[in-house]
Amino acid sequence: DAGITQSPRHKVTETGTPVTLRCHQTENHRYMYWYRQDPGHGLRLIHYSYGVKDTDKGEVSDGYSVSRSKTEDFLLTLESATSSQTSVYFCAIGRDGQNQPQHFGDGTRLSIL
Amino acid sequence: AQKVTQAQTEISVVEKEDVTLDCVYETRDTTYYLFWYKQPPSGELVFLIRRNSFDEQNEISGRYSWNFQKSTSSFNFTITASQVVDSAVYFCALSEASTGGFKTIFGAGTRLFVKA
């Protein structure tokens, strides 16, 4: 299994509070991704990173920010959580090369009340 | 714009039946990559296969086979002699060379129930 750890695995919080999810990899892969999974939508890309301090937006980036200060860590922050951000969040990593598959963490279930 | 459509939301079969999961994609790129992932009830996402747009050869891996047809923009997945352990959500995905392969688009998924 790819060495990807997401923390926390579960979190319940209130609307308006800040939330940070962490993704840690031990594979030294260059590319890291954050997705959210919602019923009927599959996985949708929030943000991705192609190197330390190099990040870009995905298709559903509003309300989210990311940071990558080290190769192994990719943080996803919800500055002021809203109920619409209740979801399962997956981190993924990928090797160099366009045809490389992504390997996923186990997911974080986030509930915003 | 890229798009992946998995029209079958849920499929239910009895063990040992063959089942085909459909995937239709849209892209303007001539170079692109297609993937299938499996998400069992435990929730993790597992990579199954990738195909690039220049390789239309079908592939077989045990009970799994994939049929890639550029003429119909389809990349269908067949499970032969299905087993209960095949019960999962299956996602088809597409990434385009023009986006550097970063922006992978996933279909909504097909939930497969295999009954004993």
PDB file of C-alpha atoms in Angstrom:
ATOM      1  CA  ASP A   1       0.000   0.000   0.000  1.00  0.00           C
ATOM      2  CA  ALA A   2       1.141   3.528  -0.765  1.00  0.00           C
ATOM      3  CA  GLY A   3       2.261   5.300   2.415  1.00  0.00           C
ATOM      4  CA  ILE A   4      -0.449   7.912   2.775  1.00  0.00           C
ATOM      5  CA  THR A   5      -1.896   8.944   6.099  1.00  0.00           C
ATOM      6  CA  GLN A   6      -4.818  11.281   6.522  1.00  0.00           C
ATOM      7  CA  SER A   7      -5.653  12.917   9.819  1.00  0.00           C
ATOM      8  CA  PRO A   8      -8.043  13.152  11.438  1.00  0.00           C
ATOM      9  CA  ARG A   9     -10.096  10.248  10.107  1.00  0.00           C
ATOM     10  CA  HIS A  10     -13.314  11.658  11.483  1.00  0.00           C
ATOM     11  CA  LYS A  11     -14.261  15.145  12.614  1.00  0.00           C
ATOM     12  CA  VAL A  12     -17.453  16.852  13.677  1.00  0.00           C
ATOM     13  CA  THR A  13     -17.426  20.608  13.988  1.00  0.00           C
ATOM     14  CA  GLU A  14     -19.698  23.607  13.877  1.00  0.00           C
ATOM     15  CA  THR A  15     -20.444  26.049  11.112  1.00  0.00           C
ATOM     16  CA  GLY A  16     -18.033  28.953  11.051  1.00  0.00           C
ATOM     17  CA  THR A  17     -15.095  27.186  12.675  1.00  0.00           C
ATOM     18  CA  PRO A  18     -11.776  26.680  10.889  1.00  0.00           C
ATOM     19  CA  VAL A  19     -10.800  23.124  10.011  1.00  0.00           C
ATOM     20  CA  THR A  20      -7.483  21.738   8.798  1.00  0.00           C
ATOM     21  CA  LEU A  21      -7.042  18.287   7.324  1.00  0.00           C
ATOM     22  CA  ARG A  22      -3.606  16.800   6.956  1.00  0.00           C
ATOM     23  CA  CYS A  23      -2.202  14.430   4.377  1.00  0.00           C
ATOM     24  CA  HIS A  24       1.178  12.876   4.987  1.00  0.00           C
ATOM     25  CA  GLN A  25       3.063  10.679   2.503  1.00  0.00           C
ATOM     26  CA  THR A  26       6.197   8.603   2.830  1.00  0.00           C
ATOM     27  CA  GLU A  27       6.592   7.902  -0.891  1.00  0.00           C
ATOM     28  CA  ASN A  28       8.370  11.139  -1.843  1.00  0.00           C
ATOM     29  CA  HIS A  29       5.916  11.644  -4.709  1.00  0.00           C
ATOM     30  CA  ARG A  30       5.848  15.055  -6.307  1.00  0.00           C
ATOM     31  CA  TYR A  31       2.111  15.336  -6.860  1.00  0.00           C
ATOM     32  CA  MET A  32      -0.520  15.531  -4.167  1.00  0.00           C
ATOM     33  CA  TYR A  33      -4.248  16.075  -4.459  1.00  0.00           C
ATOM     34  CA  TRP A  34      -7.301  16.785  -2.340  1.00  0.00           C
ATOM     35  CA  TYR A  35     -10.702  15.500  -3.438  1.00  0.00           C
ATOM     36  CA  ARG A  36     -14.123  15.490  -1.918  1.00  0.00           C
ATOM     37  CA  GLN A  37     -16.569  12.647  -2.430  1.00  0.00           C
ATOM     38  CA  ASP A  38     -20.300  13.276  -2.375  1.00  0.00           C
ATOM     39  CA  PRO A  39     -23.177  11.017  -3.445  1.00  0.00           C
ATOM     40  CA  GLY A  40     -23.954  11.391  -7.127  1.00  0.00           C
ATOM     41  CA  HIS A  41     -20.767  13.341  -7.842  1.00  0.00           C
ATOM     42  CA  GLY A  42     -17.978  10.831  -7.609  1.00  0.00           C
ATOM     43  CA  LEU A  43     -14.731  12.497  -6.618  1.00  0.00           C
ATOM     44  CA  ARG A  44     -14.155  16.158  -7.352  1.00  0.00           C
ATOM     45  CA  LEU A  45     -10.754  17.800  -7.269  1.00  0.00           C
ATOM     46  CA  ILE A  46     -10.402  20.629  -4.763  1.00  0.00           C
ATOM     47  CA  HIS A  47      -6.719  21.573  -5.036  1.00  0.00           C
ATOM     48  CA  TYR A  48      -3.537  19.904  -6.110  1.00  0.00           C
ATOM     49  CA  SER A  49       0.170  20.411  -5.662  1.00  0.00           C
ATOM     50  CA  TYR A  50       3.010  19.742  -8.068  1.00  0.00           C
ATOM     51  CA  GLY A  51       5.821  20.540  -5.659  1.00  0.00           C
ATOM     52  CA  VAL A  52       6.726  22.306  -2.446  1.00  0.00           C
ATOM     53  CA  LYS A  53       4.852  25.623  -2.358  1.00  0.00           C
ATOM     54  CA  ASP A  54       3.417  24.909  -5.828  1.00  0.00           C
ATOM     55  CA  THR A  55      -0.333  24.512  -5.735  1.00  0.00           C
ATOM     56  CA  ASP A  56      -3.292  25.156  -7.992  1.00  0.00           C
ATOM     57  CA  LYS A  57      -7.068  25.070  -7.915  1.00  0.00           C
ATOM     58  CA  GLY A  58      -9.287  22.218  -8.955  1.00  0.00           C
ATOM     59  CA  GLU A  59     -12.932  22.279  -9.979  1.00  0.00           C
ATOM     60  CA  VAL A  60     -14.421  22.921  -6.501  1.00  0.00           C
ATOM     61  CA  SER A  61     -11.855  25.125  -4.769  1.00  0.00           C
ATOM     62  CA  ASP A  62     -14.127  27.852  -3.375  1.00  0.00           C
ATOM     63  CA  GLY A  63     -13.992  27.925   0.416  1.00  0.00           C
ATOM     64  CA  TYR A  64     -10.798  25.871   0.589  1.00  0.00           C
ATOM     65  CA  SER A  65      -7.113  26.704   0.783  1.00  0.00           C
ATOM     66  CA  VAL A  66      -4.053  24.462   0.794  1.00  0.00           C
ATOM     67  CA  SER A  67      -0.421  24.606   1.748  1.00  0.00           C
ATOM     68  CA  ARG A  68       2.569  22.432   1.077  1.00  0.00           C
ATOM     69  CA  SER A  69       5.691  23.449   2.946  1.00  0.00           C
ATOM     70  CA  LYS A  70       7.309  20.006   2.762  1.00  0.00           C
ATOM     71  CA  THR A  71       7.218  17.284   0.148  1.00  0.00           C
ATOM     72  CA  GLU A  72       5.525  14.897   2.526  1.00  0.00           C
ATOM     73  CA  ASP A  73       2.725  17.112   3.852  1.00  0.00           C
ATOM     74  CA  PHE A  74      -0.275  18.654   2.104  1.00  0.00           C
ATOM     75  CA  LEU A  75      -2.764  20.549   4.254  1.00  0.00           C
ATOM     76  CA  LEU A  76      -6.340  21.395   3.356  1.00  0.00           C
ATOM     77  CA  THR A  77      -7.964  24.245   5.273  1.00  0.00           C
ATOM     78  CA  LEU A  78     -11.572  25.279   5.494  1.00  0.00           C
ATOM     79  CA  GLU A  79     -11.267  28.846   6.808  1.00  0.00           C
ATOM     80  CA  SER A  80     -14.894  29.045   7.938  1.00  0.00           C
ATOM     81  CA  ALA A  81     -16.645  25.724   7.554  1.00  0.00           C
ATOM     82  CA  THR A  82     -20.149  25.566   6.118  1.00  0.00           C
ATOM     83  CA  SER A  83     -22.652  22.710   6.125  1.00  0.00           C
ATOM     84  CA  SER A  84     -22.168  22.296   2.353  1.00  0.00           C
ATOM     85  CA  GLN A  85     -18.610  21.214   3.075  1.00  0.00           C
ATOM     86  CA  THR A  86     -19.806  18.127   4.920  1.00  0.00           C
ATOM     87  CA  SER A  87     -18.218  15.365   2.880  1.00  0.00           C
ATOM     88  CA  VAL A  88     -15.619  12.647   2.754  1.00  0.00           C
ATOM     89  CA  TYR A  89     -12.225  14.063   1.843  1.00  0.00           C
ATOM     90  CA  PHE A  90      -9.558  12.021   0.121  1.00  0.00           C
ATOM     91  CA  CYS A  91      -5.926  12.827  -0.334  1.00  0.00           C
ATOM     92  CA  ALA A  92      -4.057  11.245  -3.235  1.00  0.00           C
ATOM     93  CA  ILE A  93      -0.478  11.127  -4.424  1.00  0.00           C
ATOM     94  CA  GLY A  94       0.986  10.562  -7.840  1.00  0.00           C
ATOM     95  CA  ARG A  95       4.357  10.005  -9.417  1.00  0.00           C
ATOM     96  CA  ASP A  96       5.814  12.121 -12.189  1.00  0.00           C
ATOM     97  CA  GLY A  97       4.222  11.446 -15.531  1.00  0.00           C
ATOM     98  CA  GLN A  98       0.816  12.139 -16.952  1.00  0.00           C
ATOM     99  CA  ASN A  99      -0.288   8.568 -17.187  1.00  0.00           C
ATOM    100  CA  GLN A 100       0.436   7.650 -13.626  1.00  0.00           C
ATOM    101  CA  PRO A 101      -2.455   6.520 -11.464  1.00  0.00           C
ATOM    102  CA  GLN A 102      -3.152   8.165  -8.178  1.00  0.00           C
ATOM    103  CA  HIS A 103      -2.957   6.372  -4.863  1.00  0.00           C
ATOM    104  CA  PHE A 104      -5.401   7.402  -2.216  1.00  0.00           C
ATOM    105  CA  GLY A 105      -5.452   7.775   1.523  1.00  0.00           C
ATOM    106  CA  ASP A 106      -8.221   6.234   3.594  1.00  0.00           C
ATOM    107  CA  GLY A 107     -10.314   9.391   3.685  1.00  0.00           C
ATOM    108  CA  THR A 108     -11.528  11.847   6.314  1.00  0.00           C
ATOM    109  CA  ARG A 109     -15.216  11.996   7.138  1.00  0.00           C
ATOM    110  CA  LEU A 110     -16.043  15.610   8.013  1.00  0.00           C
ATOM    111  CA  SER A 111     -19.411  16.651   9.380  1.00  0.00           C
ATOM    112  CA  ILE A 112     -20.256  20.309   9.836  1.00  0.00           C
ATOM    113  CA  LEU A 113     -23.297  20.986  11.952  1.00  0.00           C
TER     114      LEU A 113
ATOM    115  CA  ALA B   1     -14.296  20.235 -21.627  1.00  0.00           C
ATOM    116  CA  GLN B   2     -13.620  16.831 -20.201  1.00  0.00           C
ATOM    117  CA  LYS B   3     -16.447  14.749 -18.856  1.00  0.00           C
ATOM    118  CA  VAL B   4     -16.989  11.179 -17.711  1.00  0.00           C
ATOM    119  CA  THR B   5     -20.412   9.602 -17.652  1.00  0.00           C
ATOM    120  CA  GLN B   6     -21.257   6.421 -15.821  1.00  0.00           C
ATOM    121  CA  ALA B   7     -24.918   6.086 -16.608  1.00  0.00           C
ATOM    122  CA  GLN B   8     -25.491   3.031 -14.411  1.00  0.00           C
ATOM    123  CA  THR B   9     -25.965   4.247 -10.860  1.00  0.00           C
ATOM    124  CA  GLU B  10     -26.472   0.799  -9.348  1.00  0.00           C
ATOM    125  CA  ILE B  11     -26.293  -2.717 -10.701  1.00  0.00           C
ATOM    126  CA  SER B  12     -27.357  -5.838  -8.875  1.00  0.00           C
ATOM    127  CA  VAL B  13     -26.342  -9.309 -10.034  1.00  0.00           C
ATOM    128  CA  VAL B  14     -26.253 -12.801  -8.633  1.00  0.00           C
ATOM    129  CA  GLU B  15     -22.917 -14.438  -8.036  1.00  0.00           C
ATOM    130  CA  LYS B  16     -21.333 -16.016 -11.137  1.00  0.00           C
ATOM    131  CA  GLU B  17     -23.141 -13.692 -13.513  1.00  0.00           C
ATOM    132  CA  ASP B  18     -21.095 -11.564 -15.880  1.00  0.00           C
ATOM    133  CA  VAL B  19     -21.550  -7.813 -15.550  1.00  0.00           C
ATOM    134  CA  THR B  20     -20.405  -4.854 -17.621  1.00  0.00           C
ATOM    135  CA  LEU B  21     -19.935  -1.381 -16.218  1.00  0.00           C
ATOM    136  CA  ASP B  22     -20.209   1.362 -18.794  1.00  0.00           C
ATOM    137  CA  CYS B  23     -18.021   4.446 -19.053  1.00  0.00           C
ATOM    138  CA  VAL B  24     -18.386   7.134 -21.713  1.00  0.00           C
ATOM    139  CA  TYR B  25     -16.002  10.047 -21.828  1.00  0.00           C
ATOM    140  CA  GLU B  26     -15.697  13.385 -23.585  1.00  0.00           C
ATOM    141  CA  THR B  27     -12.467  15.139 -24.415  1.00  0.00           C
ATOM    142  CA  ARG B  28     -11.009  17.366 -27.097  1.00  0.00           C
ATOM    143  CA  ASP B  29      -7.493  16.160 -26.497  1.00  0.00           C
ATOM    144  CA  THR B  30      -5.902  13.575 -28.733  1.00  0.00           C
ATOM    145  CA  THR B  31      -3.697  12.434 -25.853  1.00  0.00           C
ATOM    146  CA  TYR B  32      -5.501  11.394 -22.720  1.00  0.00           C
ATOM    147  CA  TYR B  33      -5.549   8.713 -20.071  1.00  0.00           C
ATOM    148  CA  LEU B  34      -8.364   6.594 -18.738  1.00  0.00           C
ATOM    149  CA  PHE B  35      -8.524   4.839 -15.399  1.00  0.00           C
ATOM    150  CA  TRP B  36     -10.757   2.560 -13.371  1.00  0.00           C
ATOM    151  CA  TYR B  37     -10.791   2.590  -9.577  1.00  0.00           C
ATOM    152  CA  LYS B  38     -12.614   0.367  -7.110  1.00  0.00           C
ATOM    153  CA  GLN B  39     -14.047   1.505  -3.777  1.00  0.00           C
ATOM    154  CA  PRO B  40     -15.119  -1.481  -1.643  1.00  0.00           C
ATOM    155  CA  PRO B  41     -17.472  -1.033   1.328  1.00  0.00           C
ATOM    156  CA  SER B  42     -14.474  -0.378   3.564  1.00  0.00           C
ATOM    157  CA  GLY B  43     -14.074   2.938   1.738  1.00  0.00           C
ATOM    158  CA  GLU B  44     -10.557   2.951   0.347  1.00  0.00           C
ATOM    159  CA  LEU B  45      -9.953   3.666  -3.333  1.00  0.00           C
ATOM    160  CA  VAL B  46      -7.968   1.105  -5.267  1.00  0.00           C
ATOM    161  CA  PHE B  47      -6.440   1.636  -8.693  1.00  0.00           C
ATOM    162  CA  LEU B  48      -7.376  -1.091 -11.201  1.00  0.00           C
ATOM    163  CA  ILE B  49      -6.159  -0.096 -14.655  1.00  0.00           C
ATOM    164  CA  ARG B  50      -4.984   2.764 -16.857  1.00  0.00           C
ATOM    165  CA  ARG B  51      -5.117   3.176 -20.601  1.00  0.00           C
ATOM    166  CA  ASN B  52      -3.663   5.868 -22.828  1.00  0.00           C
ATOM    167  CA  SER B  53      -5.450   7.110 -25.895  1.00  0.00           C
ATOM    168  CA  PHE B  54      -2.966   5.522 -28.278  1.00  0.00           C
ATOM    169  CA  ASP B  55      -3.472   2.028 -26.983  1.00  0.00           C
ATOM    170  CA  GLU B  56      -6.816   0.545 -27.939  1.00  0.00           C
ATOM    171  CA  GLN B  57      -5.896  -2.996 -27.102  1.00  0.00           C
ATOM    172  CA  ASN B  58      -8.330  -4.645 -24.789  1.00  0.00           C
ATOM    173  CA  GLU B  59      -6.929  -5.980 -21.568  1.00  0.00           C
ATOM    174  CA  ILE B  60      -7.768  -8.966 -19.448  1.00  0.00           C
ATOM    175  CA  SER B  61      -6.655  -9.541 -15.897  1.00  0.00           C
ATOM    176  CA  GLY B  62      -8.129 -12.652 -14.401  1.00  0.00           C
ATOM    177  CA  ARG B  63     -11.901 -12.167 -14.237  1.00  0.00           C
ATOM    178  CA  TYR B  64     -11.592  -8.512 -15.186  1.00  0.00           C
ATOM    179  CA  SER B  65     -11.489  -7.190 -18.727  1.00  0.00           C
ATOM    180  CA  TRP B  66     -11.604  -3.746 -20.246  1.00  0.00           C
ATOM    181  CA  ASN B  67     -12.866  -2.709 -23.669  1.00  0.00           C
ATOM    182  CA  PHE B  68     -11.562   0.630 -24.952  1.00  0.00           C
ATOM    183  CA  GLN B  69     -13.229   1.985 -28.099  1.00  0.00           C
ATOM    184  CA  LYS B  70     -12.229   5.440 -29.283  1.00  0.00           C
ATOM    185  CA  SER B  71     -14.917   5.391 -31.977  1.00  0.00           C
ATOM    186  CA  THR B  72     -17.610   5.431 -29.302  1.00  0.00           C
ATOM    187  CA  SER B  73     -15.543   7.182 -26.597  1.00  0.00           C
ATOM    188  CA  SER B  74     -16.129   4.297 -24.249  1.00  0.00           C
ATOM    189  CA  PHE B  75     -13.999   2.403 -21.778  1.00  0.00           C
ATOM    190  CA  ASN B  76     -16.165  -0.380 -20.417  1.00  0.00           C
ATOM    191  CA  PHE B  77     -15.280  -2.779 -17.639  1.00  0.00           C
ATOM    192  CA  THR B  78     -16.505  -6.377 -17.520  1.00  0.00           C
ATOM    193  CA  ILE B  79     -16.363  -8.725 -14.569  1.00  0.00           C
ATOM    194  CA  THR B  80     -16.743 -12.357 -15.539  1.00  0.00           C
ATOM    195  CA  ALA B  81     -18.247 -14.813 -13.076  1.00  0.00           C
ATOM    196  CA  SER B  82     -18.826 -12.136 -10.469  1.00  0.00           C
ATOM    197  CA  GLN B  83     -18.175 -12.823  -6.801  1.00  0.00           C
ATOM    198  CA  VAL B  84     -19.499 -11.249  -3.623  1.00  0.00           C
ATOM    199  CA  VAL B  85     -16.093  -9.638  -3.077  1.00  0.00           C
ATOM    200  CA  ASP B  86     -16.633  -7.650  -6.278  1.00  0.00           C
ATOM    201  CA  SER B  87     -19.349  -5.648  -4.522  1.00  0.00           C
ATOM    202  CA  ALA B  88     -18.073  -2.085  -4.566  1.00  0.00           C
ATOM    203  CA  VAL B  89     -18.416   1.289  -6.198  1.00  0.00           C
ATOM    204  CA  TYR B  90     -16.421   1.506  -9.403  1.00  0.00           C
ATOM    205  CA  PHE B  91     -15.181   4.811 -10.793  1.00  0.00           C
ATOM    206  CA  CYS B  92     -14.033   5.589 -14.289  1.00  0.00           C
ATOM    207  CA  ALA B  93     -11.702   8.586 -14.630  1.00  0.00           C
ATOM    208  CA  LEU B  94     -10.077  10.690 -17.333  1.00  0.00           C
ATOM    209  CA  SER B  95      -7.086  12.991 -17.418  1.00  0.00           C
ATOM    210  CA  GLU B  96      -5.955  15.041 -20.378  1.00  0.00           C
ATOM    211  CA  ALA B  97      -2.409  15.690 -21.477  1.00  0.00           C
ATOM    212  CA  SER B  98      -3.242  19.360 -22.059  1.00  0.00           C
ATOM    213  CA  THR B  99      -3.796  19.843 -18.323  1.00  0.00           C
ATOM    214  CA  GLY B 100      -0.536  18.107 -17.519  1.00  0.00           C
ATOM    215  CA  GLY B 101      -2.434  15.097 -16.316  1.00  0.00           C
ATOM    216  CA  PHE B 102      -3.236  16.902 -13.075  1.00  0.00           C
ATOM    217  CA  LYS B 103      -6.925  17.453 -13.377  1.00  0.00           C
ATOM    218  CA  THR B 104      -8.380  14.009 -13.302  1.00  0.00           C
ATOM    219  CA  ILE B 105     -12.139  13.942 -13.756  1.00  0.00           C
ATOM    220  CA  PHE B 106     -14.064  11.109 -12.170  1.00  0.00           C
ATOM    221  CA  GLY B 107     -17.423   9.740 -13.144  1.00  0.00           C
ATOM    222  CA  ALA B 108     -20.156   9.573 -10.532  1.00  0.00           C
ATOM    223  CA  GLY B 109     -19.494   5.875 -10.019  1.00  0.00           C
ATOM    224  CA  THR B 110     -21.463   2.660 -10.417  1.00  0.00           C
ATOM    225  CA  ARG B 111     -22.395   0.737  -7.295  1.00  0.00           C
ATOM    226  CA  LEU B 112     -22.259  -2.997  -7.921  1.00  0.00           C
ATOM    227  CA  PHE B 113     -24.072  -5.427  -5.635  1.00  0.00           C
ATOM    228  CA  VAL B 114     -23.205  -9.086  -6.065  1.00  0.00           C
ATOM    229  CA  LYS B 115     -25.592 -11.346  -4.199  1.00  0.00           C
ATOM    230  CA  ALA B 116     -24.658 -14.851  -3.090  1.00  0.00           C
TER     231      ALA B 116
END
